[in-house]
CSV table of C-alpha atoms in Angstrom, one decimal:
chain,number,residue,atom,x,y,z
A,261,UNK,CA,13.8,35.3,17.0
A,262,UNK,CA,16.5,32.7,17.4
A,263,UNK,CA,13.9,30.1,18.3
A,264,UNK,CA,11.8,30.9,15.2
A,265,UNK,CA,14.9,30.6,13.0
A,266,UNK,CA,15.6,27.2,14.6
A,267,UNK,CA,12.1,26.0,14.0
A,268,UNK,CA,12.3,27.2,10.4
A,269,UNK,CA,15.6,25.4,9.9
A,270,UNK,CA,14.1,22.2,11.3
A,271,UNK,CA,11.1,22.3,9.0
A,272,UNK,CA,13.4,23.1,6.0
A,273,UNK,CA,15.8,20.2,6.8
A,274,UNK,CA,12.9,17.7,6.9
A,275,UNK,CA,11.3,19.0,3.7
A,276,UNK,CA,13.7,17.4,1.2
A,277,UNK,CA,13.6,14.0,3.0
A,278,UNK,CA,9.8,14.1,3.0
A,279,UNK,CA,9.7,15.0,-0.7
A,280,UNK,CA,12.1,12.2,-1.6
A,281,UNK,CA,10.3,9.6,0.4
A,282,UNK,CA,6.9,10.7,-0.9
A,283,UNK,CA,8.0,10.2,-4.5
A,284,UNK,CA,9.3,6.8,-3.5
A,285,UNK,CA,5.9,5.8,-2.0
A,286,UNK,CA,4.2,7.0,-5.2
A,287,UNK,CA,6.5,4.9,-7.4
A,288,UNK,CA,6.2,1.6,-5.5
A,289,UNK,CA,2.4,2.1,-5.2
A,290,UNK,CA,2.2,2.4,-9.0
A,291,UNK,CA,4.4,-0.7,-9.6
A,292,UNK,CA,2.6,-2.8,-7.0
A,293,UNK,CA,-0.9,-2.0,-8.4
A,294,UNK,CA,0.2,-3.1,-11.9
A,295,UNK,CA,0.2,-6.6,-10.6
A,296,UNK,CA,-3.6,-6.3,-10.4
A,297,UNK,CA,-3.6,-5.7,-14.2
A,298,UNK,CA,-0.9,-8.4,-14.8
A,299,UNK,CA,-2.9,-11.1,-13.1
A,300,UNK,CA,-6.0,-11.1,-15.4
A,301,UNK,CA,-3.7,-10.4,-18.4
A,302,UNK,CA,-1.3,-13.3,-17.8
A,303,UNK,CA,-4.3,-15.4,-16.8
A,304,UNK,CA,-5.6,-15.0,-20.3
A,305,UNK,CA,-2.3,-15.4,-22.1
A,306,UNK,CA,-1.3,-18.5,-20.3
A,307,UNK,CA,-4.8,-19.9,-19.6
A,308,UNK,CA,-4.3,-20.0,-15.8
A,309,UNK,CA,-6.7,-20.8,-13.0
A,310,UNK,CA,-7.6,-18.2,-10.3
A,311,UNK,CA,-5.0,-19.9,-8.0
A,312,UNK,CA,-2.2,-20.0,-10.6
A,313,UNK,CA,-2.8,-16.3,-11.6
A,314,UNK,CA,-2.5,-15.2,-8.0
A,315,UNK,CA,0.9,-16.8,-7.8
A,316,UNK,CA,2.0,-13.5,-9.3
A,317,UNK,CA,1.4,-12.0,-5.8
A,318,UNK,CA,3.1,-14.9,-4.1
A,319,UNK,CA,6.3,-14.3,-6.0
A,320,UNK,CA,6.2,-10.5,-5.6
A,321,UNK,CA,5.3,-10.3,-1.9
A,322,UNK,CA,7.2,-13.4,-1.0
A,323,UNK,CA,10.3,-11.4,-1.8
A,324,UNK,CA,9.4,-9.0,1.0
A,325,UNK,CA,9.6,-11.8,3.5
A,326,UNK,CA,12.9,-13.1,2.2
A,327,UNK,CA,14.5,-9.6,2.0
A,328,UNK,CA,13.2,-8.4,5.4
A,329,UNK,CA,14.3,-11.7,7.0
A,330,UNK,CA,17.8,-11.2,5.8
A,331,UNK,CA,17.8,-7.6,7.2
A,332,UNK,CA,16.5,-8.9,10.5
A,333,UNK,CA,19.2,-11.6,10.8
A,334,UNK,CA,21.9,-8.9,10.3
A,335,UNK,CA,20.2,-6.7,12.8
A,336,UNK,CA,20.2,-9.5,15.4
A,337,UNK,CA,23.9,-9.9,15.0
A,338,UNK,CA,24.5,-6.2,15.7
A,339,UNK,CA,25.1,-5.5,12.1
A,340,UNK,CA,21.9,-3.6,11.2
A,341,UNK,CA,22.3,-2.8,7.4
A,342,UNK,CA,20.5,0.5,7.7
A,343,UNK,CA,22.7,1.7,10.5
A,344,UNK,CA,25.8,0.6,8.6
A,345,UNK,CA,25.1,2.1,5.2
A,346,UNK,CA,22.5,4.7,6.1
A,347,UNK,CA,18.9,5.4,5.0
A,348,UNK,CA,19.8,7.2,1.8
A,349,UNK,CA,22.2,4.4,0.5
A,350,UNK,CA,19.6,1.8,1.4
A,351,UNK,CA,17.0,3.6,-0.7
A,352,UNK,CA,19.4,4.0,-3.6
A,353,UNK,CA,20.3,0.3,-3.6
A,354,UNK,CA,16.6,-0.6,-3.5
A,355,UNK,CA,15.9,1.6,-6.5
A,356,UNK,CA,18.7,0.1,-8.6
A,357,UNK,CA,17.5,-3.4,-7.9
A,358,UNK,CA,13.9,-2.5,-8.8
A,359,UNK,CA,15.1,-0.8,-12.0
A,360,UNK,CA,17.1,-3.8,-13.1
A,361,UNK,CA,14.0,-6.1,-12.3
A,362,UNK,CA,11.7,-3.9,-14.4
A,363,UNK,CA,14.2,-4.1,-17.3
A,364,UNK,CA,14.4,-7.9,-17.0
A,365,UNK,CA,10.7,-8.1,-16.9
A,366,UNK,CA,10.4,-6.1,-20.1
A,367,UNK,CA,13.0,-8.3,-21.8
A,368,UNK,CA,11.1,-11.4,-20.7
A,369,UNK,CA,7.9,-10.0,-22.2
A,370,UNK,CA,9.7,-9.1,-25.4
A,371,UNK,CA,10.9,-12.7,-25.8
A,372,UNK,CA,7.6,-14.3,-24.8
A,373,UNK,CA,9.3,-16.4,-22.2
A,374,UNK,CA,7.4,-18.9,-19.9
A,375,UNK,CA,5.3,-17.7,-17.0
A,376,UNK,CA,7.9,-19.0,-14.4
A,377,UNK,CA,10.4,-16.4,-15.8
A,378,UNK,CA,8.0,-13.6,-15.1
A,379,UNK,CA,7.7,-14.8,-11.5
A,380,UNK,CA,11.4,-14.7,-11.0
A,381,UNK,CA,11.7,-11.1,-12.3
A,382,UNK,CA,8.8,-10.1,-10.1
A,383,UNK,CA,10.6,-11.7,-7.1
A,384,UNK,CA,13.6,-9.6,-7.8
A,385,UNK,CA,11.4,-6.5,-8.1
A,386,UNK,CA,9.9,-7.3,-4.7
A,387,UNK,CA,13.5,-7.6,-3.2
A,388,UNK,CA,14.2,-4.0,-4.5
A,389,UNK,CA,11.0,-2.7,-3.0
A,390,UNK,CA,11.8,-4.4,0.3
A,391,UNK,CA,14.9,-2.2,0.7
A,392,UNK,CA,12.7,0.8,0.1
A,393,UNK,CA,10.0,-0.3,2.6
A,394,UNK,CA,12.4,-1.2,5.4
A,395,UNK,CA,14.2,2.2,5.1
A,396,UNK,CA,11.4,4.5,4.2
A,397,UNK,CA,8.7,3.7,6.8
A,398,UNK,CA,10.8,4.2,10.0
A,399,UNK,CA,12.6,7.1,8.2
A,400,UNK,CA,9.2,9.0,7.9
A,401,UNK,CA,8.7,8.4,11.6
A,402,UNK,CA,12.0,9.9,12.8
A,403,UNK,CA,12.2,13.0,10.6
A,404,UNK,CA,9.6,14.9,12.7
A,405,UNK,CA,7.6,15.0,15.9
A,406,UNK,CA,6.7,11.6,17.4
A,407,UNK,CA,3.1,12.7,18.0
A,408,UNK,CA,2.5,13.3,14.3
A,409,UNK,CA,4.3,10.2,13.0
A,410,UNK,CA,1.0,8.6,12.0
A,411,UNK,CA,0.0,11.8,10.2
A,412,UNK,CA,3.2,11.9,8.2
A,413,UNK,CA,3.1,8.2,7.4
A,414,UNK,CA,-0.6,8.5,6.2
A,415,UNK,CA,0.5,11.5,4.0
A,416,UNK,CA,3.2,9.5,2.3
A,417,UNK,CA,0.9,6.5,2.0
A,418,UNK,CA,-1.7,8.8,0.3
A,419,UNK,CA,0.9,9.4,-2.4
A,420,UNK,CA,1.5,5.7,-2.5
A,421,UNK,CA,-2.2,5.3,-3.1
A,422,UNK,CA,-2.0,8.0,-5.9
A,423,UNK,CA,0.4,5.6,-7.6
A,424,UNK,CA,-1.9,2.6,-7.0
A,425,UNK,CA,-4.8,4.6,-8.4
A,426,UNK,CA,-3.0,5.5,-11.6
A,427,UNK,CA,-1.5,2.1,-12.0
A,428,UNK,CA,-4.7,0.2,-12.8
A,429,UNK,CA,-6.2,3.1,-14.9
A,430,UNK,CA,-3.0,3.6,-17.0
A,431,UNK,CA,-1.9,0.0,-16.9
A,432,UNK,CA,-5.3,-1.3,-17.8
A,433,UNK,CA,-5.6,1.1,-20.7
A,434,UNK,CA,-2.1,0.4,-22.2
A,435,UNK,CA,-2.0,-3.3,-21.6
A,436,UNK,CA,-5.6,-4.3,-22.5
A,437,UNK,CA,-6.3,-1.6,-25.1
A,438,UNK,CA,-3.4,0.2,-26.7
A,439,UNK,CA,-0.5,-2.3,-26.8
A,440,UNK,CA,-2.7,-5.4,-26.9
A,441,UNK,CA,-4.1,-4.3,-30.3
A,442,UNK,CA,-0.6,-3.9,-31.7
A,443,UNK,CA,1.2,-6.9,-30.2
A,444,UNK,CA,0.7,-10.6,-29.4
A,445,UNK,CA,1.3,-12.7,-26.3
A,446,UNK,CA,3.1,-11.0,-23.4
A,447,UNK,CA,4.6,-8.2,-25.5
A,448,UNK,CA,1.9,-5.8,-24.5
A,449,UNK,CA,3.7,-5.2,-21.2
A,450,UNK,CA,7.2,-4.6,-22.7
A,451,UNK,CA,7.1,-0.8,-23.1
A,452,UNK,CA,5.3,-0.1,-19.9
A,453,UNK,CA,8.0,-1.9,-17.8
A,454,UNK,CA,10.8,-0.3,-19.9
A,455,UNK,CA,9.3,3.0,-19.0
A,456,UNK,CA,9.2,2.1,-15.3
A,457,UNK,CA,12.8,1.0,-15.4
A,458,UNK,CA,13.8,4.4,-16.8
A,459,UNK,CA,11.7,6.3,-14.2
A,460,UNK,CA,13.3,4.3,-11.4
A,461,UNK,CA,16.8,5.1,-12.7
A,462,UNK,CA,15.9,8.8,-12.8
A,463,UNK,CA,14.6,8.6,-9.2
A,464,UNK,CA,17.8,6.9,-8.2
A,465,UNK,CA,19.8,9.8,-9.5
A,466,UNK,CA,17.5,12.3,-7.7
A,467,UNK,CA,17.8,10.6,-4.4
A,468,UNK,CA,21.5,10.1,-4.7
A,469,UNK,CA,22.2,13.7,-5.5
A,470,UNK,CA,19.8,15.1,-2.8
A,471,UNK,CA,21.0,16.3,0.6
A,472,UNK,CA,19.1,14.1,3.1
A,473,UNK,CA,19.7,14.5,6.8
A,474,UNK,CA,17.8,13.4,9.9
A,475,UNK,CA,18.1,12.9,13.6
A,476,UNK,CA,18.3,9.4,15.0
A,477,UNK,CA,15.5,8.5,17.4
A,478,UNK,CA,16.7,8.5,21.0
A,479,UNK,CA,16.4,5.5,23.3
A,480,UNK,CA,12.9,5.6,24.8
A,481,UNK,CA,11.3,3.4,27.4
A,482,UNK,CA,12.9,0.0,26.4
A,483,UNK,CA,16.2,-1.5,26.9
A,484,UNK,CA,18.5,-2.5,24.1
A,485,UNK,CA,19.0,-5.9,25.7
A,486,UNK,CA,15.2,-6.7,25.9
A,487,UNK,CA,14.1,-8.9,23.0
A,488,UNK,CA,11.5,-7.6,20.5
A,489,UNK,CA,9.8,-11.0,20.9
A,490,UNK,CA,9.0,-10.1,24.5
A,491,UNK,CA,6.8,-7.2,23.4
A,492,UNK,CA,3.4,-8.6,22.5
A,493,UNK,CA,2.1,-5.4,21.0
A,494,UNK,CA,4.9,-5.5,18.4
A,495,UNK,CA,4.3,-9.1,17.4
A,496,UNK,CA,0.5,-8.5,17.3
A,497,UNK,CA,1.2,-5.5,15.1
A,498,UNK,CA,3.3,-7.7,12.8
A,499,UNK,CA,0.2,-10.0,12.5
A,500,UNK,CA,-1.8,-6.8,11.8
A,501,UNK,CA,0.5,-6.0,8.9
A,502,UNK,CA,0.2,-9.5,7.6
A,503,UNK,CA,-3.6,-9.4,7.6
A,504,UNK,CA,-3.9,-5.9,6.3
A,505,UNK,CA,-1.6,-6.3,3.3
A,506,UNK,CA,-3.0,-9.8,2.6
A,507,UNK,CA,-6.6,-8.4,2.6
A,508,UNK,CA,-5.7,-5.3,0.6
A,509,UNK,CA,-3.8,-7.3,-2.1
A,510,UNK,CA,-6.4,-10.1,-2.2
A,511,UNK,CA,-9.2,-7.7,-3.0
A,512,UNK,CA,-7.1,-5.8,-5.6
A,513,UNK,CA,-5.9,-9.0,-7.2
A,514,UNK,CA,-9.3,-10.6,-7.6
A,515,UNK,CA,-11.5,-7.6,-8.3
A,516,UNK,CA,-11.1,-7.7,-12.1
A,517,UNK,CA,-12.2,-11.3,-12.1
A,518,UNK,CA,-14.9,-10.5,-9.6
A,519,UNK,CA,-16.4,-7.8,-11.8
A,520,UNK,CA,-16.0,-9.9,-15.0
A,521,UNK,CA,-17.9,-12.9,-13.5
A,522,UNK,CA,-20.5,-11.0,-11.4
A,523,UNK,CA,-21.4,-8.3,-14.0
A,524,UNK,CA,-19.8,-9.8,-17.1
A,525,UNK,CA,-17.7,-6.7,-17.7
A,526,UNK,CA,-14.5,-6.7,-19.8
A,527,UNK,CA,-11.1,-6.6,-18.1
A,528,UNK,CA,-10.3,-3.1,-19.4
A,529,UNK,CA,-13.5,-1.6,-17.8
A,530,UNK,CA,-13.0,-3.6,-14.6
A,531,UNK,CA,-9.4,-2.2,-14.4
A,532,UNK,CA,-10.8,1.3,-14.6
A,533,UNK,CA,-13.3,0.6,-11.8
A,534,UNK,CA,-10.4,-1.0,-9.8
A,535,UNK,CA,-8.7,2.4,-9.7
A,536,UNK,CA,-11.6,3.6,-7.5
A,537,UNK,CA,-10.6,0.9,-4.9
A,538,UNK,CA,-7.0,2.2,-4.8
A,539,UNK,CA,-8.2,5.7,-5.2
A,540,UNK,CA,-10.4,5.3,-2.2
A,541,UNK,CA,-7.2,4.4,-0.2
A,542,UNK,CA,-5.6,7.6,-1.5
A,543,UNK,CA,-8.6,9.8,-0.4
A,544,UNK,CA,-8.7,8.1,3.0
A,545,UNK,CA,-5.0,8.6,3.6
A,546,UNK,CA,-5.1,12.2,2.7
A,547,UNK,CA,-8.0,12.6,5.1
A,548,UNK,CA,-6.2,10.5,7.7
A,549,UNK,CA,-3.1,12.7,7.4
A,550,UNK,CA,-5.2,15.7,8.3
A,551,UNK,CA,-7.4,13.9,10.9
A,552,UNK,CA,-4.4,12.6,12.8
A,553,UNK,CA,-2.5,15.9,12.6
A,554,UNK,CA,-2.3,18.7,15.2
A,555,UNK,CA,-4.3,21.1,13.0
A,556,UNK,CA,-7.3,22.9,14.5
A,557,UNK,CA,-10.7,21.2,14.2
A,558,UNK,CA,-12.2,23.8,11.9
A,559,UNK,CA,-9.1,23.8,9.6
A,560,UNK,CA,-9.1,20.0,9.6
A,561,UNK,CA,-12.7,19.9,8.3
A,562,UNK,CA,-11.9,22.4,5.5
A,563,UNK,CA,-8.7,20.6,4.5
A,564,UNK,CA,-10.4,17.2,4.5
A,565,UNK,CA,-13.3,18.5,2.2
A,566,UNK,CA,-10.9,20.1,-0.2
A,567,UNK,CA,-8.6,17.1,-0.4
A,568,UNK,CA,-11.6,14.7,-0.9
A,569,UNK,CA,-12.9,16.8,-3.8
A,570,UNK,CA,-9.5,17.2,-5.4
A,571,UNK,CA,-8.7,13.4,-5.0
A,572,UNK,CA,-12.1,12.3,-6.4
A,573,UNK,CA,-11.6,14.7,-9.3
A,574,UNK,CA,-8.2,13.2,-10.2
A,575,UNK,CA,-9.6,9.6,-10.2
A,576,UNK,CA,-12.7,10.7,-12.2
A,577,UNK,CA,-10.8,12.7,-14.8
A,578,UNK,CA,-8.2,10.0,-15.4
A,579,UNK,CA,-10.8,7.3,-15.9
A,580,UNK,CA,-13.0,9.6,-18.0
A,581,UNK,CA,-10.1,10.4,-20.3
A,582,UNK,CA,-8.7,6.9,-20.7
A,583,UNK,CA,-11.7,4.6,-20.2
A,584,UNK,CA,-14.8,6.8,-20.8
A,585,UNK,CA,-16.3,6.3,-17.3
A,586,UNK,CA,-18.9,9.0,-16.9
A,587,UNK,CA,-20.3,10.5,-13.7
A,588,UNK,CA,-23.5,8.5,-13.6
A,589,UNK,CA,-21.5,5.3,-13.6
A,590,UNK,CA,-19.5,6.3,-10.5
A,591,UNK,CA,-21.5,8.8,-8.5
A,592,UNK,CA,-22.4,6.1,-5.9
A,593,UNK,CA,-18.8,6.2,-4.7
A,594,UNK,CA,-19.4,9.7,-3.3
A,595,UNK,CA,-21.8,8.2,-0.7
A,596,UNK,CA,-19.0,6.1,0.7
A,597,UNK,CA,-16.7,9.1,0.8
A,598,UNK,CA,-19.2,10.9,3.0
A,599,UNK,CA,-19.4,7.9,5.2
A,600,UNK,CA,-15.6,7.9,5.4
A,601,UNK,CA,-15.9,11.5,6.8
A,602,UNK,CA,-18.4,10.3,9.5
A,603,UNK,CA,-16.2,7.4,10.6
A,604,UNK,CA,-13.1,9.6,10.8
A,605,UNK,CA,-15.1,11.8,13.1
A,606,UNK,CA,-16.0,8.8,15.3
A,607,UNK,CA,-12.3,7.9,15.4
A,608,UNK,CA,-11.6,11.2,17.2
A,609,UNK,CA,-8.2,11.4,15.6
A,610,UNK,CA,-6.9,8.5,17.6
A,611,UNK,CA,-4.9,5.9,15.5
A,612,UNK,CA,-6.0,2.8,17.5
A,613,UNK,CA,-9.7,3.7,17.7
A,614,UNK,CA,-9.7,4.7,14.0
A,615,UNK,CA,-8.1,1.4,13.1
A,616,UNK,CA,-10.7,-0.6,15.0
A,617,UNK,CA,-13.7,1.3,13.6
A,618,UNK,CA,-12.4,1.1,10.0
A,619,UNK,CA,-11.8,-2.6,10.2
A,620,UNK,CA,-15.3,-3.1,11.5
A,621,UNK,CA,-16.7,-1.1,8.6
A,622,UNK,CA,-14.8,-3.2,6.1
A,623,UNK,CA,-16.2,-6.3,7.7
A,624,UNK,CA,-19.7,-4.9,7.2
A,625,UNK,CA,-19.0,-4.0,3.6
A,626,UNK,CA,-17.9,-7.5,2.7
A,627,UNK,CA,-20.9,-9.0,4.4
A,628,UNK,CA,-23.1,-6.6,2.5
A,629,UNK,CA,-21.5,-7.6,-0.8
A,630,UNK,CA,-22.8,-11.1,-0.2
A,631,UNK,CA,-26.5,-10.1,0.1
A,632,UNK,CA,-27.1,-6.9,-2.0
A,633,UNK,CA,-27.6,-6.6,-5.8
A,634,UNK,CA,-24.4,-7.1,-7.9
A,635,UNK,CA,-24.2,-3.5,-9.0
A,636,UNK,CA,-24.2,-2.3,-5.4
A,637,UNK,CA,-22.0,-5.2,-4.3
A,638,UNK,CA,-19.3,-4.0,-6.6
A,639,UNK,CA,-19.2,-0.6,-4.9
A,640,UNK,CA,-19.2,-2.2,-1.5
A,641,UNK,CA,-16.0,-4.0,-2.5
A,642,UNK,CA,-14.5,-0.8,-4.0
A,643,UNK,CA,-15.4,1.2,-0.9
A,644,UNK,CA,-13.2,-1.0,1.2
A,645,UNK,CA,-10.2,1.0,-0.2
A,646,UNK,CA,-11.5,4.1,1.6
A,647,UNK,CA,-11.4,2.3,5.0
A,648,UNK,CA,-8.1,0.4,4.3
A,649,UNK,CA,-6.6,3.9,3.9
A,650,UNK,CA,-5.2,4.5,7.4
A,651,UNK,CA,-4.5,0.9,8.4
A,652,UNK,CA,-0.9,0.5,7.3
A,653,UNK,CA,0.2,3.8,8.8
A,654,UNK,CA,-1.7,3.2,12.1
A,655,UNK,CA,-0.7,-0.4,12.6
A,656,UNK,CA,3.0,0.4,11.8
A,657,UNK,CA,3.2,3.4,14.2
A,658,UNK,CA,1.4,1.6,17.0
A,659,UNK,CA,3.7,-1.4,16.6
A,660,UNK,CA,7.0,0.6,16.7
A,661,UNK,CA,5.8,3.1,19.4
A,662,UNK,CA,8.4,3.6,22.1
A,663,UNK,CA,11.0,1.2,20.8
A,664,UNK,CA,13.9,3.7,20.5
A,665,UNK,CA,17.0,1.9,19.1
A,666,UNK,CA,15.0,-1.2,18.4
A,667,UNK,CA,12.9,0.5,15.8
A,668,UNK,CA,15.0,-0.8,12.9
A,669,UNK,CA,14.7,-4.4,14.1
A,670,UNK,CA,11.0,-4.1,14.7
A,671,UNK,CA,10.6,-2.5,11.2
A,672,UNK,CA,12.3,-5.5,9.6
A,673,UNK,CA,9.8,-7.9,11.4
A,674,UNK,CA,6.9,-5.8,10.3
A,675,UNK,CA,8.1,-5.6,6.7
A,676,UNK,CA,8.5,-9.4,6.7
A,677,UNK,CA,4.8,-9.7,7.4
A,678,UNK,CA,4.1,-8.1,4.0
A,679,UNK,CA,4.2,-11.8,3.1
A,680,UNK,CA,0.5,-11.7,3.8
A,681,UNK,CA,0.2,-10.3,0.3
A,682,UNK,CA,1.9,-13.5,-1.0
A,683,UNK,CA,-0.2,-15.9,1.0
A,684,UNK,CA,-3.8,-14.6,1.2
A,685,UNK,CA,-4.3,-13.9,-2.6
A,686,UNK,CA,-3.6,-17.5,-3.7
A,687,UNK,CA,-5.8,-18.7,-0.8
A,688,UNK,CA,-8.6,-16.5,-2.1
A,689,UNK,CA,-7.8,-17.9,-5.6
A,690,UNK,CA,-8.2,-21.4,-4.3
A,691,UNK,CA,-11.5,-20.6,-2.6
A,692,UNK,CA,-12.7,-18.8,-5.8
A,693,UNK,CA,-12.0,-22.0,-7.8
A,694,UNK,CA,-13.9,-24.0,-5.2
A,695,UNK,CA,-16.9,-21.9,-4.3
A,696,UNK,CA,-16.9,-19.0,-6.8
A,697,UNK,CA,-15.3,-15.5,-6.8
A,698,UNK,CA,-18.2,-13.9,-4.8
A,699,UNK,CA,-17.8,-15.8,-1.6
A,700,UNK,CA,-14.0,-16.1,-1.8
A,701,UNK,CA,-14.0,-12.6,-0.1
A,702,UNK,CA,-14.4,-14.6,3.2
A,703,UNK,CA,-10.5,-14.5,3.2
A,704,UNK,CA,-10.2,-10.7,3.6
A,705,UNK,CA,-13.1,-10.9,6.1
A,706,UNK,CA,-11.0,-12.8,8.5
A,707,UNK,CA,-8.3,-10.2,8.2
A,708,UNK,CA,-10.6,-7.4,9.2
A,709,UNK,CA,-11.8,-9.3,12.2
A,710,UNK,CA,-8.2,-9.5,13.5
A,711,UNK,CA,-7.5,-5.8,12.6
A,712,UNK,CA,-10.5,-4.8,14.6
A,713,UNK,CA,-9.1,-6.7,17.6
A,714,UNK,CA,-5.7,-5.0,17.3
A,715,UNK,CA,-7.1,-1.5,17.0
A,716,UNK,CA,-9.4,-1.9,20.0
A,717,UNK,CA,-7.1,-4.0,22.3
A,718,UNK,CA,-4.1,-5.7,20.8
A,719,UNK,CA,-2.0,-2.5,20.3
A,720,UNK,CA,-1.6,-2.0,24.1
A,721,UNK,CA,-0.9,-5.5,25.3
A,722,UNK,CA,2.6,-5.5,26.9
A,723,UNK,CA,3.3,-1.8,26.2
A,724,UNK,CA,5.2,0.0,28.8
A,725,UNK,CA,4.5,3.7,29.4
A,726,UNK,CA,7.0,6.1,31.2
């Protein structure tokens, strides 16, 4: 009886941290995906090229590198900020910075200031989200069993994807339709970002007043004195984060322009379709959380089916209500959801194998988009979201596996590599200006080739097992 009570207390004590962090993942997913709406919107307002418009992502994700690099330097000197101020305070600081950045962004829009000022506020927003990323990802890993760390991270990432799903749908509707008809210039984004600032402040109060406790991860199979840079699988994992984030953001950033040029569709409709890309990641992450869990096989299948149906219903209803997308326009996506089930089965619930298989599938989807009819090619690109789903969680947990007290330092390095989201979108923009938007997807293709390597081999190079 005593053991049962102990288990119950453990589960209860980890519930509030999981709820808090899950809400955080949702919020920064929503904010991040709004960049995909900002890019075509600001491109039109300021008459930018593909390359210039993608500088939005350079400013936003470049902040991750700068912020995480500063964290890493402190950690190298034995003054790890997270250890000093705690996970909870790190999250609160990040939320405050992000709220201030959203407020400044709204004021910039209200005053119709130059494009460069928007970039500065987006950089500050990225700094705030860096605090959240550095603290939240390892935090999710240490508040439960090590064996189910990938499952928990995929679950929180699923809610991150719920935010990225609603971001393009709601953002596209309000920016391109509702506010654009009532305002001029950049003012259509004023109220949306004021609303985000208020939400972030409310979330700050919630986190600050919540009781959050956790148990520090014990030293595992590595020595404190051994350098992170002597562990190939960690550094290869950092490159995996670089290529994954770069590919995911590149596709999201350029899809609206892709659909406009390939099918001659307006930005508002393209933004609605884009929510299926981010929504696919949500579906895949919910399925991944179940697939990589310790649940029985029969229960796994039932849960996965129910979650897939519920997630698709959310995406469909939001887009039907806001943008009038009817079932016959989107039914093709269901075929890819079924294929997602098949490849989860082939992954056997193993993080590394699933990563390798999903990267290979995405490679095939991009190649297919080059040769099939435009209407099908659009869905090939959107379906990539389904198979992107488990990549962040799997790469992250494979890269920090067995690091013990060095987990925070490794986390800083991994978060630095989110800079891929700053570098690859402008590169794809340059390629789009040179050879057209269609074949510019060669850039994310390269990323999936690398991720296939890491999932099949790179994750175990130099890893020591007890």
